[in-house]
mmCIF file of C-alpha atoms in Angstrom:
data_model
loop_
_atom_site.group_PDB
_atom_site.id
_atom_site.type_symbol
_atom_site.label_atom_id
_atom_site.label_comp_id
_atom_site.label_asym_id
_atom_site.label_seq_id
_atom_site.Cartn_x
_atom_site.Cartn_y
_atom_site.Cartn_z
ATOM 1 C CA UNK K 1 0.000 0.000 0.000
ATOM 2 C CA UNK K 2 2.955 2.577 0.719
ATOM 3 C CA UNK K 3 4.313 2.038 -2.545
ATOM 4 C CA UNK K 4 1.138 2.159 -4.486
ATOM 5 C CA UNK K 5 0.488 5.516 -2.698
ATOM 6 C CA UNK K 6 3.699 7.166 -2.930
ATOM 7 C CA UNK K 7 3.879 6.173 -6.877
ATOM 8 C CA UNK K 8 0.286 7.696 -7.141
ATOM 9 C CA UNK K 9 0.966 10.871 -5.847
ATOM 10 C CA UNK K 10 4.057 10.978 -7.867
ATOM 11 C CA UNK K 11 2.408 10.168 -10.935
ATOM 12 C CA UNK K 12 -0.676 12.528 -10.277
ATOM 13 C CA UNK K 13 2.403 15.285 -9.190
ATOM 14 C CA UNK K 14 3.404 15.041 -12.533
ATOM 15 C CA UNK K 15 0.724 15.389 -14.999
ATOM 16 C CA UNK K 16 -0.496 18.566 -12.492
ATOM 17 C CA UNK K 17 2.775 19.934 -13.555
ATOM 18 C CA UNK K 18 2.501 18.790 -17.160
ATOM 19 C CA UNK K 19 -0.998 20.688 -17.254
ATOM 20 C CA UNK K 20 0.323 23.573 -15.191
ATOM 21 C CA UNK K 21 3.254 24.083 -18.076
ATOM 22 C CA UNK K 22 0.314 23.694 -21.148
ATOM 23 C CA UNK K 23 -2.125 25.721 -19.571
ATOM 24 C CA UNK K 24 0.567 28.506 -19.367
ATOM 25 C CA UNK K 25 1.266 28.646 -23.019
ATOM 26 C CA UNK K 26 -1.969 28.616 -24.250
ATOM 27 C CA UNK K 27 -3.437 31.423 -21.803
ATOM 28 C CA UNK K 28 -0.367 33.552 -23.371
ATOM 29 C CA UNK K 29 -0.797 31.962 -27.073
ATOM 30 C CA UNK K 30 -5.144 32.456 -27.070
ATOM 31 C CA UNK K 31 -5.444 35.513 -24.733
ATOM 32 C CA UNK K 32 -1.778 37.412 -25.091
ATOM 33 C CA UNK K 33 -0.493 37.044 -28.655
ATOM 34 C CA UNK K 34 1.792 34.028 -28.597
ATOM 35 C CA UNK K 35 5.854 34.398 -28.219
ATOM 36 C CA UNK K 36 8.682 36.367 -29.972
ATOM 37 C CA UNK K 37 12.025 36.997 -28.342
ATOM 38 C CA UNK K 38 12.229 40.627 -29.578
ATOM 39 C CA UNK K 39 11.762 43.375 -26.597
ATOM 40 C CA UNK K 40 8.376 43.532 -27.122
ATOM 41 C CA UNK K 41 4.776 42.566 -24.964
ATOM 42 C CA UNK K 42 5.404 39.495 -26.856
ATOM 43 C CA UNK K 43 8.562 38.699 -25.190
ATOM 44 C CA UNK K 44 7.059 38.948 -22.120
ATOM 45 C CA UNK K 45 4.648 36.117 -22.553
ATOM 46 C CA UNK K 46 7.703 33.628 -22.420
ATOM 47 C CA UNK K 47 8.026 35.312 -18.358
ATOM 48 C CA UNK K 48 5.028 33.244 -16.753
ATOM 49 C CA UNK K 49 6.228 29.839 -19.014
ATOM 50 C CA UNK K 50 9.427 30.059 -17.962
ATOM 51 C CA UNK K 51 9.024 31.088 -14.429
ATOM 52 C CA UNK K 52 6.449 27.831 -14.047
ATOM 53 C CA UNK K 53 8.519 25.798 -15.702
ATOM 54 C CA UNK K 54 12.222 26.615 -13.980
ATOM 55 C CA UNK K 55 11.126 28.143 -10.626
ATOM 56 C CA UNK K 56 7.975 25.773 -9.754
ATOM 57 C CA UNK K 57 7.697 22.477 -12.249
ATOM 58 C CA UNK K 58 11.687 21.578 -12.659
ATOM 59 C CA UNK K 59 12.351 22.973 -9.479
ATOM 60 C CA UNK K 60 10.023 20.792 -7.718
ATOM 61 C CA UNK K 61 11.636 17.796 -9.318
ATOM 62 C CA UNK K 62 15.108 18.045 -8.358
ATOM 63 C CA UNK K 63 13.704 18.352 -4.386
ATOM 64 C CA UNK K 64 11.717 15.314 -4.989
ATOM 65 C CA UNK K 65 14.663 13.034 -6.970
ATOM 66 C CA UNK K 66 15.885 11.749 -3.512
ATOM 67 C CA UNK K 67 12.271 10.699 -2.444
ATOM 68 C CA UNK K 68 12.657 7.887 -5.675
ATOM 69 C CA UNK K 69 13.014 4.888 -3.534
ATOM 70 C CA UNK K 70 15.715 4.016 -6.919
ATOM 71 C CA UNK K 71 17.814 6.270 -5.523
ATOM 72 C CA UNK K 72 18.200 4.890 -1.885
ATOM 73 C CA UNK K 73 20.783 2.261 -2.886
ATOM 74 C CA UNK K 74 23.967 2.311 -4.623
ATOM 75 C CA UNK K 75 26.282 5.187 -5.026
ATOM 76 C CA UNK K 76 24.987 8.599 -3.769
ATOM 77 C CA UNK K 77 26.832 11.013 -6.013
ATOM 78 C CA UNK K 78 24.885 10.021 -9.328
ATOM 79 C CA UNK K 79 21.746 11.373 -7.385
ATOM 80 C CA UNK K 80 23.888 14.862 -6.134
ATOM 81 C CA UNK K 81 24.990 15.458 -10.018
ATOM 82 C CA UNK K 82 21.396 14.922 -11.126
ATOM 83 C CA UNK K 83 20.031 17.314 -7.962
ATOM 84 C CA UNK K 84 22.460 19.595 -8.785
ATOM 85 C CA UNK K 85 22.428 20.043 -12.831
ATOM 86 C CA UNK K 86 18.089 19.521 -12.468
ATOM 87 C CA UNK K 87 18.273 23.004 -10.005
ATOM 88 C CA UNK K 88 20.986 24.542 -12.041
ATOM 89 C CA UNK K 89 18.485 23.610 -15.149
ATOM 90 C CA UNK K 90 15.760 25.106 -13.378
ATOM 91 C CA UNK K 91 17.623 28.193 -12.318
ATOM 92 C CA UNK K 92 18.516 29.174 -15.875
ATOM 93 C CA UNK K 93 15.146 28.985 -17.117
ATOM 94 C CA UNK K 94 14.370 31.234 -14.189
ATOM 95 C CA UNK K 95 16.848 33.942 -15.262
ATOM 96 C CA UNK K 96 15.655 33.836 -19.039
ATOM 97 C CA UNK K 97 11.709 34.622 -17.319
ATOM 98 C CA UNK K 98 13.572 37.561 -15.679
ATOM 99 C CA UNK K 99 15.536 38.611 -18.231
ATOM 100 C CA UNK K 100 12.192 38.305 -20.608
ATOM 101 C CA UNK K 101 10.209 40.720 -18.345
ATOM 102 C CA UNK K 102 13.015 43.280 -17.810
ATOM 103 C CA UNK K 103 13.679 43.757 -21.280
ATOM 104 C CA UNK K 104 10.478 44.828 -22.029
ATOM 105 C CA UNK K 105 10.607 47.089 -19.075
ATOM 106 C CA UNK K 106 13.253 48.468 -20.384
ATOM 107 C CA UNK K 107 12.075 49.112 -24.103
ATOM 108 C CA UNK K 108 9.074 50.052 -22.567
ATOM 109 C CA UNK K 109 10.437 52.415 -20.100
ATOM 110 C CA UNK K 110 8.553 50.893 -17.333
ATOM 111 C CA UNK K 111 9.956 50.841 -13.333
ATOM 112 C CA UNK K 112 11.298 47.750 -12.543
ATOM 113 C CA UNK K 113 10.645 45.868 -9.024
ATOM 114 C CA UNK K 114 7.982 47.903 -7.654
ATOM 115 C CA UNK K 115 4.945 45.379 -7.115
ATOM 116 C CA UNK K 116 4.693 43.091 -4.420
ATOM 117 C CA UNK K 117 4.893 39.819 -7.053
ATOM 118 C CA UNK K 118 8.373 41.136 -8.399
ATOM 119 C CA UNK K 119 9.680 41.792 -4.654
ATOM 120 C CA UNK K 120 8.630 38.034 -4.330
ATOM 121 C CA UNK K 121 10.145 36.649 -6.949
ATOM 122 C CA UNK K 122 13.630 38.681 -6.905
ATOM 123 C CA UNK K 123 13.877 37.916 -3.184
ATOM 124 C CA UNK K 124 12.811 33.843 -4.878
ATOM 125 C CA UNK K 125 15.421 33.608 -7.208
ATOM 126 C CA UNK K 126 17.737 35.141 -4.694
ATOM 127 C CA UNK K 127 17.537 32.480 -2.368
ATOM 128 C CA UNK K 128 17.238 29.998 -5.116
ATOM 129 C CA UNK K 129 20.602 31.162 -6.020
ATOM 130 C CA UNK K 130 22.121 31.172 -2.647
ATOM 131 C CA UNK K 131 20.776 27.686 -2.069
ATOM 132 C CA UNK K 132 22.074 26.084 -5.698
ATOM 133 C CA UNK K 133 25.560 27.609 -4.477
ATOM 134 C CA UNK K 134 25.765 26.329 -1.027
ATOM 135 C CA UNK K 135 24.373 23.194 -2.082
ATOM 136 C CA UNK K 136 27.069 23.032 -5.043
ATOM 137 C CA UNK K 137 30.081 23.785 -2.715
ATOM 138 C CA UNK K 138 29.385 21.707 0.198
ATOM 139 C CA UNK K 139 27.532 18.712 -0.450
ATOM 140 C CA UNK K 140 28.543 17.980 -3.937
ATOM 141 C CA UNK K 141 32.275 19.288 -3.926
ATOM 142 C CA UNK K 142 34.388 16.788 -1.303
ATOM 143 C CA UNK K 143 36.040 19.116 0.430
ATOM 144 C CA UNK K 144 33.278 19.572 3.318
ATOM 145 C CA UNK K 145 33.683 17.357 6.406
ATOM 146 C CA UNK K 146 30.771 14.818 7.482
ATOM 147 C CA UNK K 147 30.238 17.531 10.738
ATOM 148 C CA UNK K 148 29.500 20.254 8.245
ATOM 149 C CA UNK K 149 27.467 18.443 6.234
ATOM 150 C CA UNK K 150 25.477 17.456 9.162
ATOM 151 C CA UNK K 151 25.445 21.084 10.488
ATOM 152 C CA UNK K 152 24.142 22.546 7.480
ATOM 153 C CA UNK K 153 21.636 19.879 5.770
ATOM 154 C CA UNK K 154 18.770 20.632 8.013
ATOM 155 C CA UNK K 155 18.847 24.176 7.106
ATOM 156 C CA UNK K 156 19.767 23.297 3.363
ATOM 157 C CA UNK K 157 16.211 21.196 3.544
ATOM 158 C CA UNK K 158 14.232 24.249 5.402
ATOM 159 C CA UNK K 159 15.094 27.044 2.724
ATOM 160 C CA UNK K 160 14.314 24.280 -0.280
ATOM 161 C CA UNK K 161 11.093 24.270 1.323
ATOM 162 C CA UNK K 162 10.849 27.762 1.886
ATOM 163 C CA UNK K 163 11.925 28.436 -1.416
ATOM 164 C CA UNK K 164 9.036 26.652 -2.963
ATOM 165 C CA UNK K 165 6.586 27.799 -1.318
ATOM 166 C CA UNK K 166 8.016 30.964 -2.174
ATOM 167 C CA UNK K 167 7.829 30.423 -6.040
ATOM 168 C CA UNK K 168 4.197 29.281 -5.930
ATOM 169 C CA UNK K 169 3.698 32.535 -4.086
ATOM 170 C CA UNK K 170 5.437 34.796 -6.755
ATOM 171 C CA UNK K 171 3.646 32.295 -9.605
ATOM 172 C CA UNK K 172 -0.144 33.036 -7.917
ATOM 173 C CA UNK K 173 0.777 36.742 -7.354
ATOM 174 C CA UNK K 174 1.821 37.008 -11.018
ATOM 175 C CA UNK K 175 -0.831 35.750 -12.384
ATOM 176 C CA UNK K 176 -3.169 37.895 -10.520
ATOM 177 C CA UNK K 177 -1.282 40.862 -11.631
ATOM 178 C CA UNK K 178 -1.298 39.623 -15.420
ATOM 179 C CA UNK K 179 -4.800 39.917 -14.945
ATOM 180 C CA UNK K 180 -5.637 42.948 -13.377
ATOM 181 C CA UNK K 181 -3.122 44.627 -16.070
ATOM 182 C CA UNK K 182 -5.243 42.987 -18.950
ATOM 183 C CA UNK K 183 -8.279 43.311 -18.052
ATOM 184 C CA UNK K 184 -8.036 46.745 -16.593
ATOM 185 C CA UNK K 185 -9.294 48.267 -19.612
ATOM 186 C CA UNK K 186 -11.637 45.476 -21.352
ATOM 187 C CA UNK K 187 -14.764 45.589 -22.496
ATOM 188 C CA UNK K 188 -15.447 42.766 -19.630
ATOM 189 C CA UNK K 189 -13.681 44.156 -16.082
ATOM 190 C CA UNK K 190 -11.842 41.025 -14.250
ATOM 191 C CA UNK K 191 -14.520 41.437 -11.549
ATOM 192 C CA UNK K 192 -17.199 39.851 -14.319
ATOM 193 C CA UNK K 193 -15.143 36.977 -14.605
ATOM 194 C CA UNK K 194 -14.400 36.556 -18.486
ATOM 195 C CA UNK K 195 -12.869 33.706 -19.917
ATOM 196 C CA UNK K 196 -9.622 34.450 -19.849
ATOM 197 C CA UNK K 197 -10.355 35.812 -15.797
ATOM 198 C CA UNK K 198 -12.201 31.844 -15.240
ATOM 199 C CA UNK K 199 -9.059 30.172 -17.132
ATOM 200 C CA UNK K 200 -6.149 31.900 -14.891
ATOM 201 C CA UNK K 201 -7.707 31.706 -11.347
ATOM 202 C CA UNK K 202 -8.138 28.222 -12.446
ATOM 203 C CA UNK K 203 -4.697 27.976 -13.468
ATOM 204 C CA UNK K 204 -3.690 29.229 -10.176
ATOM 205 C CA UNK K 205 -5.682 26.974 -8.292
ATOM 206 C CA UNK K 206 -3.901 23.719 -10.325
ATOM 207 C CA UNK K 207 -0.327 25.149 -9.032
ATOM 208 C CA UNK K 208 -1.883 25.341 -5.765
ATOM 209 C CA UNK K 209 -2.624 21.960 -5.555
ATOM 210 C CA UNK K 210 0.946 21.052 -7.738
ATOM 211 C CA UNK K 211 2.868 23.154 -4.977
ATOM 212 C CA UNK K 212 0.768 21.253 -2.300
ATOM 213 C CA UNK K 213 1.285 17.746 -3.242
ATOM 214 C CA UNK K 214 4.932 18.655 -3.726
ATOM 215 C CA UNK K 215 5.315 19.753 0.141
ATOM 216 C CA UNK K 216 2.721 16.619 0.993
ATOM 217 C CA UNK K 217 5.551 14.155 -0.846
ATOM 218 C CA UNK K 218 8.718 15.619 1.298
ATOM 219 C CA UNK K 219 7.498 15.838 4.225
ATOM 220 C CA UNK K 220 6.233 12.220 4.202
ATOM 221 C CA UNK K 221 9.046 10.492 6.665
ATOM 222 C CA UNK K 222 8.489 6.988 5.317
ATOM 223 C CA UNK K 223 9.445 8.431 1.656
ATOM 224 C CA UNK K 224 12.686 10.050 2.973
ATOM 225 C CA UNK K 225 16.278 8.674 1.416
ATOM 226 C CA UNK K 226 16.895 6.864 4.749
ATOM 227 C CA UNK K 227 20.358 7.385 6.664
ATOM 228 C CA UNK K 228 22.510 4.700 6.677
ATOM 229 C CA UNK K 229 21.260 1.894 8.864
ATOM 230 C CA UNK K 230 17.931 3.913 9.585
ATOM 231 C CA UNK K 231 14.836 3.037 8.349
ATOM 232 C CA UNK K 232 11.005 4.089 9.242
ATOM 233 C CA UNK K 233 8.233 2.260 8.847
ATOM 234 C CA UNK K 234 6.770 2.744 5.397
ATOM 235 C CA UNK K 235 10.666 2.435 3.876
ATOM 236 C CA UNK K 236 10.890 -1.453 3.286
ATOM 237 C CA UNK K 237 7.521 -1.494 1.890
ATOM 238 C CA UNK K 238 9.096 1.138 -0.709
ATOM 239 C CA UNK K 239 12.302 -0.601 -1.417
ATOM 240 C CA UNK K 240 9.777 -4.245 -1.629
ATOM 241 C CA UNK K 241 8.123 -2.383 -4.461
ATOM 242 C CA UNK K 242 10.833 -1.193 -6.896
#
């Protein structure tokens, strides 16, 4: 039963994310005009993509690769690279939504960073940055001791968390703000609830839920890489089912 449950949240995890991504581009290819990487409003549409895909979708993978009951035995470092190179993935994306939504600032001569959803997601991407670095130096490079490791892995965990809950924050707030921006002006206000107004909320509610059942899945004990000669209940059941 523990495997059969952890494999169907993973599996349900994953086509939320899948429809979180799709539903992204096609609100900004229907409702917005589509994509061109050329300064203007069009350049911006790749922003919300890019910041679901990097900052909340990919991101949300490389926390959950050690909760693969695969990777609980054999060599460890595989898993690190893969951690590390899925974040760095996700952390590129990330800049190319920022860079995407400053450049049109710029052309546009519009203030950067003075919303509440861009103080969220600088201060995001900060600490996503900060953790991908501290993460790179000490627990992938050898040079750290076991003690430090030890030290610093509980707080490592906390700001992953953090930082996820974070993005899904910056992701809801954005899409909010999309809204009220283009629908300010329309024929039907956002407080009628178009189509496009129905579409997003519900798009906000699905990452929600994705950002949810991400949390739900690493803070299950029994799903947790165990330590060495520790194991909770649930984990045999786990490794009995691979």
């Amino acid at each position: 039963m523990a495997v059969r449950w952890f494999y169907l949240s993973f599996y349900a995890l994953w086509f939320l994310g899948l429809m979180s991504i799709i539903l992204t581009i096609y609100w900004m290819q229907l409702w917005h005009g589509g994509f061109a990487w050329d300064g203007t409003v069009l350049m911006f549409n790749y922003h919300p993509v890019l910041m679901v895909v990097g900052l909340v979708v990919l991101y949300s993978a490389a926390s959950l690769l050690y909760r693969l009951p695969q990777s609980w035995t054999g060599p460890k470092l595989p898993w690190k690279i893969g951690h590390a190179a899925l974040h760095l993935l996700a952390f590129v994306l990330t800049v190319l939504g920022l860079v995407a939504v400053f450049q049109l600032h710029r052309r546009s001569k519009i203030t950067n960073l003075y919303s509440l959803h861009s103080w969220l997601g600088i201060v995001t991407v900060f600490l996503f940055a900060c953790q991908w670095f501290l993460g790179f130096v000490v627990f992938l490079l050898p040079w750290a001791s076991v003690w430090l490791r030890s030290l610093l892995k509980p707080i490592h965990l906390f700001f992953g968390v953090i930082i996820l809950s974070l993005s899904i924050a910056s992701v809801i707030s954005g899409i909010n703000e999309k809204l009220f921006f283009s629908l300010n002006n329309a024929t039907q206000p956002y407080s009628s609830l178009p189509g496009e107004a129905i579409f997003a909320n519900s798009l906000g509610m699905l990452v929600v839920v994705f950002g949810l059942l991400v949390l739900y899945i690493l803070l299950v004990s029994s799903w947790k890489r165990p330590e060495p000669g520790i194991l909770t209940e649930g984990q045999p059941l786990l490794r009995d089912g691979e």
